[in-house]
Amino acid sequence: MRTVTGPTDHVVVVGAGLSGLAAALHLLGAGRRVTVVERDAVPGGRAGRLELGGYRVDTGPTVLTMPHLADEAFAAVGDSLHRRVELIPLHPAYRARFADGTRLDVHTDGDAMEAEVRRFAGAAEAEGYRRLRRWLERMYRAQMHRFIDTNFDSPLQLLHPDLARLAALGGFGRLDPQIGRFLSDPRLRRVFSFQSLYAGVAPARALAAYAVIAYMDTVAGVWFPKGGMYALPRAMADAAADAGGEFRWSAEVTALERTSGRVRAVRLASGERIACDAVVLTPDLPVAHRLLGRAPRRAVPLRHAPSAVVLHAGTDRTWPELAHHTLSFGAAWERTFDELTRTGRVMSDPSLLITRPTTHDPSLAPEGRHLHYVLAPCPNTTTGPSAGTWRGLGPRYRDGLLAELERRGLDGFAASMDRELLVTPVDWTAQGHAAGTPFSVSHTFAQTGPFRPRNLVRGYDNVVLAGCGTTPGVGVPTVLVSGKLAAARITGLPRATGARRRTPVLEGQSR
């Protein structure tokens, strides 16, 4: 594995999001002095926190899977995720509601899910689910440590027996047909394939290898941190500070001071200069490239994932048919993915993720109130409406979204709101996210594994990238891994030694 050259005693980490915090913890555990510089006043980055009239709102991801990857970062400094954060296993992990009025609770326990599938679609589909579950477990084992939790220096690293295992499992076919080998009910196929949208690719075109995301969602377990998702970065920052890390809040990095191929210092908007031996850059790729002075040349320009509109709604009532996470599927499927990724139209029949964090933590809202998070995928600003167009489109889209929620049974949703915040691609653009999407570079084959933007920066001897735009990719588990991989590029330590290899089995989680 290639590593940065020269001294690495003092590392500046730019950005206190999940990847930057994971990198900081692993670096501190390896004996480095670490300074984390964050433009916001609090940690989290995309996984931030917003106060909205007494409601405590998570601004980013709402689903936590694979918490042992976060625990690895805490373990690097002799700490523990479970000492810092109370994790609540979710049963069900999701509730799926379909346009025909049917409902399916998605359990990560195999026996419970088999019984639910039998109730929902019959014995044959229940048997198909059991075979699908075994396939998902094998897909995960074939990929995690060889193709996800690894630093790539060359595509030749793919030439390993695990590649043959992945091919034998059908990992290089298309996801939807592979799921169809096990399940014939189209509703069930949606439940186990919609996750490819996290990677920015429609199920019909995504590689079957991305079934590893469905494994994380539907087999390994889903958790909710008490205090909201923001509790995770807050705890990581506290653990890093307790381990000797220095944090500079409300401090924006505006320039890198470079001589002879090395960054010698970072400069802040305040004019302050922080000398360093190495730098980990975690901002979105365009911001990182601007600091570096150039973007690497690629034969084909990077393609970005679809974006999302998010409605944060504080309400004076809730609806018992909602679980903590509810997937509300529209009747259309292939057409809406075509709209998202090709024609650039907002979804004519959207599938929605509705999260109600007050299900398990009422303290996130004022007494007697409820907090709802409604996510509707939409095209990014390259494929669909521009950021400027969203200024006028946003209010109309909000009205249509509220009408759609009421059509789907959430009667009185609009009238129940006493606080609301609508986030659209214009807001993601203002935060520095390329193509107006928080989901960064999509996971097409040409942008995955060794073909994804590398975390070592050509022309710089001591700069490493971390975050969803680089290896291994988008999502909370992979972003945590990216921080660990970035730290390994600096420390040169093996990926897994002693306590760092500790992988606890949590309630509801399969090994």
Short mmCIF file of C-alpha atoms in Angstrom, two decimals:
data_model
loop_
_atom_site.label_atom_id
_atom_site.label_comp_id
_atom_site.label_asym_id
_atom_site.label_seq_id
_atom_site.Cartn_x
_atom_site.Cartn_y
_atom_site.Cartn_z
CA MET A 1 0.00 0.00 0.00
CA ARG A 2 1.35 3.42 -0.95
CA THR A 3 1.56 5.98 1.82
CA VAL A 4 2.44 9.65 2.04
CA THR A 5 6.17 10.34 2.28
CA GLY A 6 8.18 12.35 4.75
CA PRO A 7 7.25 13.36 8.29
CA THR A 8 3.65 12.88 9.44
CA ASP A 9 3.83 13.92 13.08
CA HIS A 10 1.18 16.67 12.87
CA VAL A 11 -1.87 16.09 10.65
CA VAL A 12 -4.50 18.70 9.88
CA VAL A 13 -7.91 17.21 9.06
CA VAL A 14 -10.09 19.61 7.09
CA GLY A 15 -13.73 18.93 7.96
CA ALA A 16 -15.37 17.40 11.03
CA GLY A 17 -17.86 15.23 9.19
CA LEU A 18 -17.99 11.48 9.76
CA SER A 19 -15.01 10.75 7.50
CA GLY A 20 -12.86 13.47 9.04
CA LEU A 21 -13.72 12.37 12.57
CA ALA A 22 -12.99 8.72 11.74
CA ALA A 23 -9.64 9.74 10.23
CA ALA A 24 -8.83 11.85 13.30
CA LEU A 25 -9.57 8.99 15.72
CA HIS A 26 -7.47 6.49 13.76
CA LEU A 27 -4.61 9.00 13.46
CA LEU A 28 -4.72 9.81 17.17
CA GLY A 29 -4.69 6.09 17.95
CA ALA A 30 -1.52 5.78 15.85
CA GLY A 31 0.21 8.47 17.87
CA ARG A 32 -0.19 11.45 15.56
CA ARG A 33 -0.93 14.98 16.72
CA VAL A 34 -4.19 15.99 15.04
CA THR A 35 -5.86 19.33 14.45
CA VAL A 36 -9.38 19.25 12.99
CA VAL A 37 -10.51 22.43 11.24
CA GLU A 38 -14.26 22.81 10.68
CA ARG A 39 -16.07 25.72 9.03
CA ASP A 40 -19.24 25.12 11.09
CA ALA A 41 -19.60 25.65 14.82
CA VAL A 42 -20.40 21.97 15.46
CA PRO A 43 -19.26 18.58 14.13
CA GLY A 44 -21.19 16.46 11.68
CA GLY A 45 -20.76 17.90 8.21
CA ARG A 46 -23.57 16.34 6.20
CA ALA A 47 -24.68 14.61 9.42
CA GLY A 48 -25.26 17.91 11.19
CA ARG A 49 -27.84 19.32 13.57
CA LEU A 50 -30.31 22.18 13.19
CA GLU A 51 -32.48 23.78 15.87
CA LEU A 52 -35.92 24.56 14.43
CA GLY A 53 -38.24 26.22 16.94
CA GLY A 54 -37.69 23.65 19.67
CA TYR A 55 -37.20 20.72 17.28
CA ARG A 56 -33.73 19.15 17.01
CA VAL A 57 -33.35 18.20 13.37
CA ASP A 58 -30.79 15.87 11.78
CA THR A 59 -29.76 17.56 8.54
CA GLY A 60 -28.31 14.48 6.87
CA PRO A 61 -28.61 10.70 7.02
CA THR A 62 -31.29 9.16 9.22
CA VAL A 63 -30.40 5.46 8.85
CA LEU A 64 -27.54 3.88 10.82
CA THR A 65 -26.24 0.48 9.74
CA MET A 66 -22.98 -1.36 10.49
CA PRO A 67 -22.27 0.51 13.76
CA HIS A 68 -19.23 -1.69 14.38
CA LEU A 69 -17.45 0.43 11.75
CA ALA A 70 -17.93 3.48 13.97
CA ASP A 71 -16.84 1.45 16.97
CA GLU A 72 -13.56 0.68 15.18
CA ALA A 73 -12.79 4.40 15.18
CA PHE A 74 -13.56 4.74 18.89
CA ALA A 75 -11.52 1.60 19.63
CA ALA A 76 -8.49 3.19 17.94
CA VAL A 77 -8.19 5.51 20.96
CA GLY A 78 -9.25 2.91 23.52
CA ASP A 79 -12.82 4.18 23.64
CA SER A 80 -16.16 2.62 22.74
CA LEU A 81 -19.16 3.70 20.69
CA HIS A 82 -21.44 2.01 23.22
CA ARG A 83 -19.96 3.97 26.11
CA ARG A 84 -20.69 7.22 24.26
CA VAL A 85 -23.95 6.57 22.41
CA GLU A 86 -27.10 4.64 23.27
CA LEU A 87 -28.07 2.62 20.19
CA ILE A 88 -31.65 1.41 19.77
CA PRO A 89 -32.14 -1.52 17.37
CA LEU A 90 -35.14 -0.90 15.13
CA HIS A 91 -37.78 -3.61 14.79
CA PRO A 92 -38.95 -3.35 12.10
CA ALA A 93 -36.02 -1.74 10.33
CA TYR A 94 -38.48 -0.29 7.81
CA ARG A 95 -42.16 -0.40 7.03
CA ALA A 96 -42.93 -0.58 3.32
CA ARG A 97 -46.27 0.79 2.09
CA PHE A 98 -47.29 0.18 -1.51
CA ALA A 99 -49.60 1.98 -3.90
CA ASP A 100 -52.05 -0.96 -3.85
CA GLY A 101 -52.63 -0.43 -0.12
CA THR A 102 -50.57 -3.40 1.08
CA ARG A 103 -47.96 -3.16 3.82
CA LEU A 104 -44.80 -5.10 4.67
CA ASP A 105 -42.66 -4.78 7.80
CA VAL A 106 -38.99 -5.32 6.94
CA HIS A 107 -37.25 -7.24 9.72
CA THR A 108 -33.53 -7.92 9.87
CA ASP A 109 -34.10 -11.07 11.93
CA GLY A 110 -34.31 -13.92 9.43
CA ASP A 111 -37.12 -15.89 11.10
CA ALA A 112 -39.28 -12.80 11.65
CA MET A 113 -38.81 -11.65 8.05
CA GLU A 114 -39.53 -15.10 6.64
CA ALA A 115 -42.82 -15.17 8.55
CA GLU A 116 -43.67 -11.66 7.35
CA VAL A 117 -42.94 -12.53 3.71
CA ARG A 118 -45.07 -15.68 4.03
CA ARG A 119 -47.96 -13.59 5.36
CA PHE A 120 -47.47 -10.99 2.66
CA ALA A 121 -46.81 -13.09 -0.46
CA GLY A 122 -47.00 -16.81 0.33
CA ALA A 123 -44.73 -19.77 1.06
CA ALA A 124 -42.83 -19.74 -2.25
CA GLU A 125 -41.73 -16.16 -1.77
CA ALA A 126 -40.76 -16.92 1.85
CA GLU A 127 -38.47 -19.69 0.61
CA GLY A 128 -37.10 -17.30 -2.00
CA TYR A 129 -36.38 -14.80 0.74
CA ARG A 130 -34.34 -17.37 2.67
CA ARG A 131 -32.23 -18.07 -0.43
CA LEU A 132 -31.89 -14.34 -1.09
CA ARG A 133 -30.69 -13.75 2.47
CA ARG A 134 -27.98 -16.40 2.11
CA TRP A 135 -26.92 -14.84 -1.21
CA LEU A 136 -26.73 -11.35 0.34
CA GLU A 137 -24.54 -12.69 3.16
CA ARG A 138 -22.19 -14.32 0.66
CA MET A 139 -22.07 -11.12 -1.41
CA TYR A 140 -21.07 -9.17 1.67
CA ARG A 141 -18.33 -11.61 2.64
CA ALA A 142 -16.92 -11.60 -0.88
CA GLN A 143 -16.68 -7.81 -1.04
CA MET A 144 -16.19 -6.11 2.30
CA HIS A 145 -12.55 -6.62 3.09
CA ARG A 146 -11.22 -7.04 -0.45
CA PHE A 147 -13.14 -4.40 -2.42
CA ILE A 148 -14.66 -1.96 0.11
CA ASP A 149 -12.40 -1.81 3.17
CA THR A 150 -9.19 -1.46 1.18
CA ASN A 151 -6.92 1.13 -0.37
CA PHE A 152 -6.51 0.70 -4.12
CA ASP A 153 -3.27 1.66 -5.83
CA SER A 154 -4.02 -0.11 -9.11
CA PRO A 155 -6.88 -1.92 -10.87
CA LEU A 156 -4.58 -4.95 -10.83
CA GLN A 157 -5.50 -5.36 -7.17
CA LEU A 158 -8.85 -6.63 -8.41
CA LEU A 159 -7.12 -9.77 -9.67
CA HIS A 160 -7.74 -11.86 -6.59
CA PRO A 161 -9.69 -15.07 -5.91
CA ASP A 162 -12.40 -12.94 -4.28
CA LEU A 163 -13.08 -11.42 -7.70
CA ALA A 164 -13.85 -14.88 -9.06
CA ARG A 165 -16.09 -15.53 -6.06
CA LEU A 166 -17.93 -12.28 -6.69
CA ALA A 167 -18.37 -13.15 -10.37
CA ALA A 168 -19.61 -16.65 -9.49
CA LEU A 169 -22.23 -15.06 -7.24
CA GLY A 170 -23.46 -12.97 -10.17
CA GLY A 171 -22.02 -9.72 -8.84
CA PHE A 172 -21.33 -8.36 -12.32
CA GLY A 173 -24.87 -8.91 -13.55
CA ARG A 174 -27.63 -6.36 -13.01
CA LEU A 175 -29.17 -5.97 -9.59
CA ASP A 176 -32.88 -6.18 -10.38
CA PRO A 177 -32.67 -9.41 -12.44
CA GLN A 178 -30.48 -10.99 -9.77
CA ILE A 179 -33.02 -10.17 -7.06
CA GLY A 180 -35.62 -11.59 -9.43
CA ARG A 181 -33.88 -14.98 -9.28
CA PHE A 182 -35.14 -15.26 -5.71
CA LEU A 183 -38.34 -13.19 -5.59
CA SER A 184 -41.05 -12.89 -8.22
CA ASP A 185 -43.34 -10.45 -6.37
CA PRO A 186 -42.46 -6.99 -7.72
CA ARG A 187 -43.20 -5.36 -4.38
CA LEU A 188 -40.65 -7.55 -2.62
CA ARG A 189 -38.11 -6.94 -5.37
CA ARG A 190 -38.42 -3.21 -4.72
CA VAL A 191 -37.70 -3.66 -1.01
CA PHE A 192 -34.40 -5.40 -1.77
CA SER A 193 -33.26 -3.28 -4.72
CA PHE A 194 -34.23 0.34 -4.05
CA GLN A 195 -30.96 0.71 -2.09
CA SER A 196 -29.04 1.08 -5.35
CA LEU A 197 -30.40 4.61 -5.50
CA TYR A 198 -28.10 5.36 -2.55
CA ALA A 199 -25.28 4.61 -4.97
CA GLY A 200 -26.84 6.83 -7.65
CA VAL A 201 -27.85 4.06 -10.07
CA ALA A 202 -31.27 2.61 -10.98
CA PRO A 203 -31.77 -1.06 -9.92
CA ALA A 204 -32.22 -2.16 -13.53
CA ARG A 205 -28.76 -0.77 -14.40
CA ALA A 206 -26.86 -1.15 -11.12
CA LEU A 207 -24.33 -3.91 -10.71
CA ALA A 208 -25.62 -6.77 -8.56
CA ALA A 209 -22.56 -6.19 -6.38
CA TYR A 210 -24.47 -3.27 -4.88
CA ALA A 211 -26.71 -5.80 -3.18
CA VAL A 212 -24.18 -5.35 -0.38
CA ILE A 213 -26.17 -2.20 0.54
CA ALA A 214 -29.34 -4.28 0.81
CA TYR A 215 -27.40 -6.64 3.09
CA MET A 216 -26.58 -3.72 5.39
CA ASP A 217 -30.20 -2.51 5.38
CA THR A 218 -32.12 -5.77 5.58
CA VAL A 219 -29.80 -8.34 7.18
CA ALA A 220 -27.10 -6.71 9.32
CA GLY A 221 -29.51 -4.50 11.26
CA VAL A 222 -30.67 -0.89 11.52
CA TRP A 223 -30.12 1.25 14.62
CA PHE A 224 -31.18 4.64 15.90
CA PRO A 225 -28.80 6.62 18.13
CA LYS A 226 -30.60 8.21 21.09
CA GLY A 227 -30.41 11.94 20.46
CA GLY A 228 -30.65 11.49 16.70
CA MET A 229 -27.99 10.69 14.12
CA TYR A 230 -26.11 13.80 15.23
CA ALA A 231 -25.25 11.94 18.44
CA LEU A 232 -22.70 9.90 16.45
CA PRO A 233 -20.47 12.74 15.16
CA ARG A 234 -20.88 14.57 18.46
CA ALA A 235 -19.59 11.52 20.33
CA MET A 236 -16.75 10.99 17.84
CA ALA A 237 -15.63 14.61 18.27
CA ASP A 238 -15.76 14.29 22.05
CA ALA A 239 -13.73 11.07 21.95
CA ALA A 240 -11.13 12.68 19.68
CA ALA A 241 -10.86 15.71 21.96
CA ASP A 242 -10.45 13.46 25.01
CA ALA A 243 -7.67 11.61 23.15
CA GLY A 244 -5.75 14.85 22.61
CA GLY A 245 -7.16 16.08 19.30
CA GLU A 246 -7.45 19.84 18.81
CA PHE A 247 -10.56 21.30 17.19
CA ARG A 248 -10.90 24.68 15.50
CA TRP A 249 -14.60 25.47 15.07
CA SER A 250 -16.09 28.14 12.78
CA ALA A 251 -12.77 28.15 10.92
CA GLU A 252 -12.81 27.87 7.13
CA VAL A 253 -9.72 26.72 5.25
CA THR A 254 -9.18 29.03 2.27
CA ALA A 255 -5.73 27.96 1.02
CA LEU A 256 -3.02 25.33 1.25
CA GLU A 257 0.57 26.56 1.51
CA ARG A 258 2.64 24.33 -0.75
CA THR A 259 6.34 24.05 -1.50
CA SER A 260 8.18 21.26 -3.33
CA GLY A 261 5.10 19.06 -3.63
CA ARG A 262 4.22 19.21 0.07
CA VAL A 263 1.60 21.18 1.96
CA ARG A 264 3.44 22.98 4.73
CA ALA A 265 0.45 24.76 6.27
CA VAL A 266 -3.26 25.47 5.88
CA ARG A 267 -4.49 29.04 5.89
CA LEU A 268 -7.81 30.06 7.42
CA ALA A 269 -10.22 32.79 6.38
CA SER A 270 -9.15 34.66 9.51
CA GLY A 271 -5.62 34.83 8.13
CA GLU A 272 -4.26 32.34 10.64
CA ARG A 273 -1.69 29.82 9.46
CA ILE A 274 -1.57 26.26 10.87
CA ALA A 275 1.68 24.45 10.08
CA CYS A 276 1.39 20.71 9.41
CA ASP A 277 3.19 17.62 8.16
CA ALA A 278 0.21 16.09 6.33
CA VAL A 279 -3.37 17.00 5.43
CA VAL A 280 -6.61 15.02 5.15
CA LEU A 281 -9.16 16.83 2.97
CA THR A 282 -12.79 15.80 3.48
CA PRO A 283 -14.85 18.53 1.72
CA ASP A 284 -16.81 17.69 -1.43
CA LEU A 285 -14.51 17.10 -4.41
CA PRO A 286 -14.95 20.53 -6.08
CA VAL A 287 -13.99 22.27 -2.83
CA ALA A 288 -11.00 19.96 -2.32
CA HIS A 289 -9.87 20.49 -5.92
CA ARG A 290 -10.18 24.25 -5.53
CA LEU A 291 -7.91 24.13 -2.49
CA LEU A 292 -5.47 21.94 -4.39
CA GLY A 293 -5.48 24.32 -7.34
CA ARG A 294 -6.64 21.81 -9.93
CA ALA A 295 -8.88 18.83 -10.59
CA PRO A 296 -7.32 15.60 -11.89
CA ARG A 297 -7.90 14.91 -15.57
CA ARG A 298 -10.27 12.08 -16.40
CA ALA A 299 -11.07 10.59 -19.79
CA VAL A 300 -14.78 10.84 -18.96
CA PRO A 301 -16.18 13.56 -16.67
CA LEU A 302 -17.48 12.46 -13.29
CA ARG A 303 -21.19 11.66 -13.11
CA HIS A 304 -23.09 12.58 -9.99
CA ALA A 305 -25.88 10.77 -8.18
CA PRO A 306 -29.46 12.07 -8.14
CA SER A 307 -30.27 14.62 -5.47
CA ALA A 308 -33.16 14.89 -3.01
CA VAL A 309 -35.74 17.26 -1.65
CA VAL A 310 -36.12 16.97 2.12
CA LEU A 311 -39.04 18.34 4.11
CA HIS A 312 -38.41 18.64 7.85
CA ALA A 313 -41.79 18.99 9.54
CA GLY A 314 -42.58 19.54 13.19
CA THR A 315 -46.20 18.56 13.79
CA ASP A 316 -48.80 18.55 16.54
CA ARG A 317 -49.89 15.01 15.69
CA THR A 318 -48.61 11.85 14.05
CA TRP A 319 -50.00 8.80 12.27
CA PRO A 320 -49.88 5.33 13.84
CA GLU A 321 -49.36 3.63 10.48
CA LEU A 322 -45.87 5.16 10.31
CA ALA A 323 -42.89 3.22 11.69
CA HIS A 324 -39.60 4.86 12.60
CA HIS A 325 -38.64 4.51 8.91
CA THR A 326 -41.42 4.15 6.35
CA LEU A 327 -40.89 3.54 2.64
CA SER A 328 -43.86 4.86 0.71
CA PHE A 329 -43.63 3.40 -2.79
CA GLY A 330 -45.46 4.95 -5.73
CA ALA A 331 -47.13 2.84 -8.37
CA ALA A 332 -44.52 3.67 -11.03
CA TRP A 333 -41.01 2.29 -10.81
CA GLU A 334 -38.87 2.11 -13.96
CA ARG A 335 -40.33 5.39 -15.26
CA THR A 336 -39.42 7.29 -12.13
CA PHE A 337 -35.82 6.07 -12.22
CA ASP A 338 -35.66 7.16 -15.85
CA GLU A 339 -36.87 10.59 -14.75
CA LEU A 340 -34.24 10.79 -12.03
CA THR A 341 -31.23 9.71 -14.04
CA ARG A 342 -32.00 10.41 -17.71
CA THR A 343 -34.78 12.82 -18.57
CA GLY A 344 -34.17 15.05 -15.56
CA ARG A 345 -37.82 15.48 -14.56
CA VAL A 346 -38.96 15.51 -10.96
CA MET A 347 -40.53 12.16 -10.10
CA SER A 348 -44.09 12.02 -11.42
CA ASP A 349 -45.01 9.26 -8.93
CA PRO A 350 -42.41 9.50 -6.19
CA SER A 351 -41.25 6.86 -3.80
CA LEU A 352 -40.58 8.50 -0.44
CA LEU A 353 -38.63 7.82 2.75
CA ILE A 354 -40.51 9.09 5.80
CA THR A 355 -38.59 9.05 9.08
CA ARG A 356 -40.11 9.82 12.47
CA PRO A 357 -37.19 10.03 14.94
CA THR A 358 -39.53 10.97 17.80
CA THR A 359 -40.79 7.38 17.64
CA HIS A 360 -37.81 6.42 19.81
CA ASP A 361 -36.72 9.79 21.19
CA PRO A 362 -39.56 12.19 22.01
CA SER A 363 -37.02 14.71 23.37
CA LEU A 364 -36.17 15.72 19.80
CA ALA A 365 -39.43 17.72 19.72
CA PRO A 366 -41.29 19.91 22.19
CA GLU A 367 -43.57 18.02 24.55
CA GLY A 368 -46.55 16.53 22.73
CA ARG A 369 -45.06 17.27 19.30
CA HIS A 370 -43.57 15.04 16.62
CA LEU A 371 -40.78 15.35 14.09
CA HIS A 372 -41.05 13.99 10.56
CA TYR A 373 -38.40 13.88 7.83
CA VAL A 374 -39.69 13.31 4.30
CA LEU A 375 -37.14 12.60 1.57
CA ALA A 376 -38.11 12.63 -2.10
CA PRO A 377 -35.38 11.79 -4.63
CA CYS A 378 -35.01 14.30 -7.46
CA PRO A 379 -32.62 14.84 -10.40
CA ASN A 380 -29.35 16.59 -9.73
CA THR A 381 -28.77 20.04 -11.23
CA THR A 382 -26.75 18.66 -14.14
CA THR A 383 -29.49 16.30 -15.30
CA GLY A 384 -32.56 18.24 -14.16
CA PRO A 385 -33.61 21.74 -13.09
CA SER A 386 -30.76 24.09 -12.24
CA ALA A 387 -30.14 25.39 -8.73
CA GLY A 388 -31.61 28.73 -9.79
CA THR A 389 -34.73 27.06 -11.14
CA TRP A 390 -35.28 25.38 -7.78
CA ARG A 391 -35.71 28.80 -6.13
CA GLY A 392 -39.09 29.10 -7.79
CA LEU A 393 -39.81 25.40 -8.14
CA GLY A 394 -39.23 24.58 -4.45
CA PRO A 395 -42.43 26.10 -3.00
CA ARG A 396 -44.56 24.46 -5.71
CA TYR A 397 -42.83 21.14 -5.15
CA ARG A 398 -43.46 21.46 -1.41
CA ASP A 399 -47.19 21.95 -2.00
CA GLY A 400 -47.31 18.94 -4.32
CA LEU A 401 -45.39 16.81 -1.82
CA LEU A 402 -47.82 17.67 0.98
CA ALA A 403 -50.77 16.82 -1.27
CA GLU A 404 -49.13 13.48 -2.12
CA LEU A 405 -48.61 12.64 1.55
CA GLU A 406 -52.28 13.27 2.23
CA ARG A 407 -53.31 11.15 -0.77
CA ARG A 408 -51.26 8.34 0.77
CA GLY A 409 -53.19 8.41 4.02
CA LEU A 410 -51.45 11.03 6.16
CA ASP A 411 -54.62 13.07 6.48
CA GLY A 412 -54.14 16.59 7.80
CA PHE A 413 -50.36 16.54 7.45
CA ALA A 414 -50.15 20.10 6.09
CA ALA A 415 -52.47 21.52 8.74
CA SER A 416 -50.56 19.77 11.53
CA MET A 417 -47.23 21.51 10.83
CA ASP A 418 -46.11 24.23 13.20
CA ARG A 419 -42.48 24.26 11.99
CA GLU A 420 -41.07 23.31 8.62
CA LEU A 421 -37.90 23.53 6.57
CA LEU A 422 -37.65 22.59 2.90
CA VAL A 423 -34.20 21.65 1.55
CA THR A 424 -33.76 21.46 -2.24
CA PRO A 425 -30.83 21.26 -4.69
CA VAL A 426 -30.34 25.03 -4.40
CA ASP A 427 -29.47 24.49 -0.73
CA TRP A 428 -27.15 21.56 -1.45
CA THR A 429 -25.41 23.73 -4.05
CA ALA A 430 -24.97 26.54 -1.53
CA GLN A 431 -23.26 24.04 0.80
CA GLY A 432 -20.68 23.30 -1.90
CA HIS A 433 -22.05 19.98 -3.16
CA ALA A 434 -21.36 19.42 -6.86
CA ALA A 435 -24.40 19.05 -9.14
CA GLY A 436 -26.65 20.07 -6.25
CA THR A 437 -26.59 16.61 -4.66
CA PRO A 438 -25.49 15.51 -1.18
CA PHE A 439 -24.86 12.00 -2.57
CA SER A 440 -21.70 12.97 -4.48
CA VAL A 441 -20.29 10.89 -7.34
CA SER A 442 -22.51 8.00 -8.46
CA HIS A 443 -21.32 4.40 -8.34
CA THR A 444 -21.21 3.48 -11.98
CA PHE A 445 -18.65 0.79 -12.80
CA ALA A 446 -16.19 3.46 -14.02
CA GLN A 447 -16.52 5.28 -10.68
CA THR A 448 -16.22 2.35 -8.28
CA GLY A 449 -13.31 0.65 -6.53
CA PRO A 450 -9.97 1.48 -8.18
CA PHE A 451 -11.77 3.63 -10.76
CA ARG A 452 -13.24 5.99 -8.17
CA PRO A 453 -11.25 9.19 -7.45
CA ARG A 454 -8.25 7.96 -5.44
CA ASN A 455 -7.59 9.15 -1.93
CA LEU A 456 -3.94 9.90 -2.71
CA VAL A 457 -3.48 13.15 -4.64
CA ARG A 458 -1.09 13.13 -7.58
CA GLY A 459 1.48 15.92 -7.33
CA TYR A 460 1.19 16.17 -3.55
CA ASP A 461 3.35 14.02 -1.30
CA ASN A 462 1.35 14.51 1.89
CA VAL A 463 -2.32 15.09 1.01
CA VAL A 464 -5.03 12.44 1.37
CA LEU A 465 -8.75 12.65 0.55
CA ALA A 466 -11.60 11.19 2.60
CA GLY A 467 -15.37 11.34 2.27
CA CYS A 468 -18.07 10.09 -0.04
CA GLY A 469 -16.41 11.35 -3.24
CA THR A 470 -13.41 9.07 -2.86
CA THR A 471 -12.75 5.45 -1.86
CA PRO A 472 -14.92 3.54 -1.04
CA GLY A 473 -18.00 5.73 -1.65
CA VAL A 474 -21.35 7.05 -0.48
CA GLY A 475 -23.16 6.14 2.75
CA VAL A 476 -22.48 6.26 6.47
CA PRO A 477 -20.65 2.88 6.65
CA THR A 478 -18.43 3.59 3.65
CA VAL A 479 -17.68 7.16 4.72
CA LEU A 480 -16.48 5.85 8.10
CA VAL A 481 -14.28 3.38 6.21
CA SER A 482 -12.93 6.20 4.04
CA GLY A 483 -11.64 7.98 7.13
CA LYS A 484 -9.87 4.84 8.29
CA LEU A 485 -8.35 4.29 4.84
CA ALA A 486 -7.15 7.90 4.71
CA ALA A 487 -5.46 7.50 8.10
CA ALA A 488 -3.78 4.31 6.91
CA ARG A 489 -2.31 6.24 3.95
CA ILE A 490 -0.54 8.43 6.53
CA THR A 491 0.36 5.98 9.26
CA GLY A 492 1.18 3.01 7.05
CA LEU A 493 -0.32 0.74 9.68
CA PRO A 494 -2.14 -2.45 8.66
CA ARG A 495 -5.87 -2.01 8.25
CA ALA A 496 -6.60 -4.22 11.22
CA THR A 497 -4.51 -4.84 14.32
CA GLY A 498 -5.42 -5.77 17.87
CA ALA A 499 -8.29 -3.72 19.22
CA ARG A 500 -8.97 -2.13 15.86
CA ARG A 501 -10.14 -5.49 14.52
CA ARG A 502 -12.74 -5.83 17.26
CA THR A 503 -16.12 -6.33 15.57
CA PRO A 504 -18.81 -6.58 18.21
CA VAL A 505 -22.03 -8.35 17.40
CA LEU A 506 -24.95 -6.14 18.37
CA GLU A 507 -28.51 -7.18 19.03
CA GLY A 508 -30.14 -8.17 15.74
CA GLN A 509 -26.88 -8.19 13.78
CA SER A 510 -25.52 -11.14 11.84
CA ARG A 511 -21.80 -11.76 11.71
#
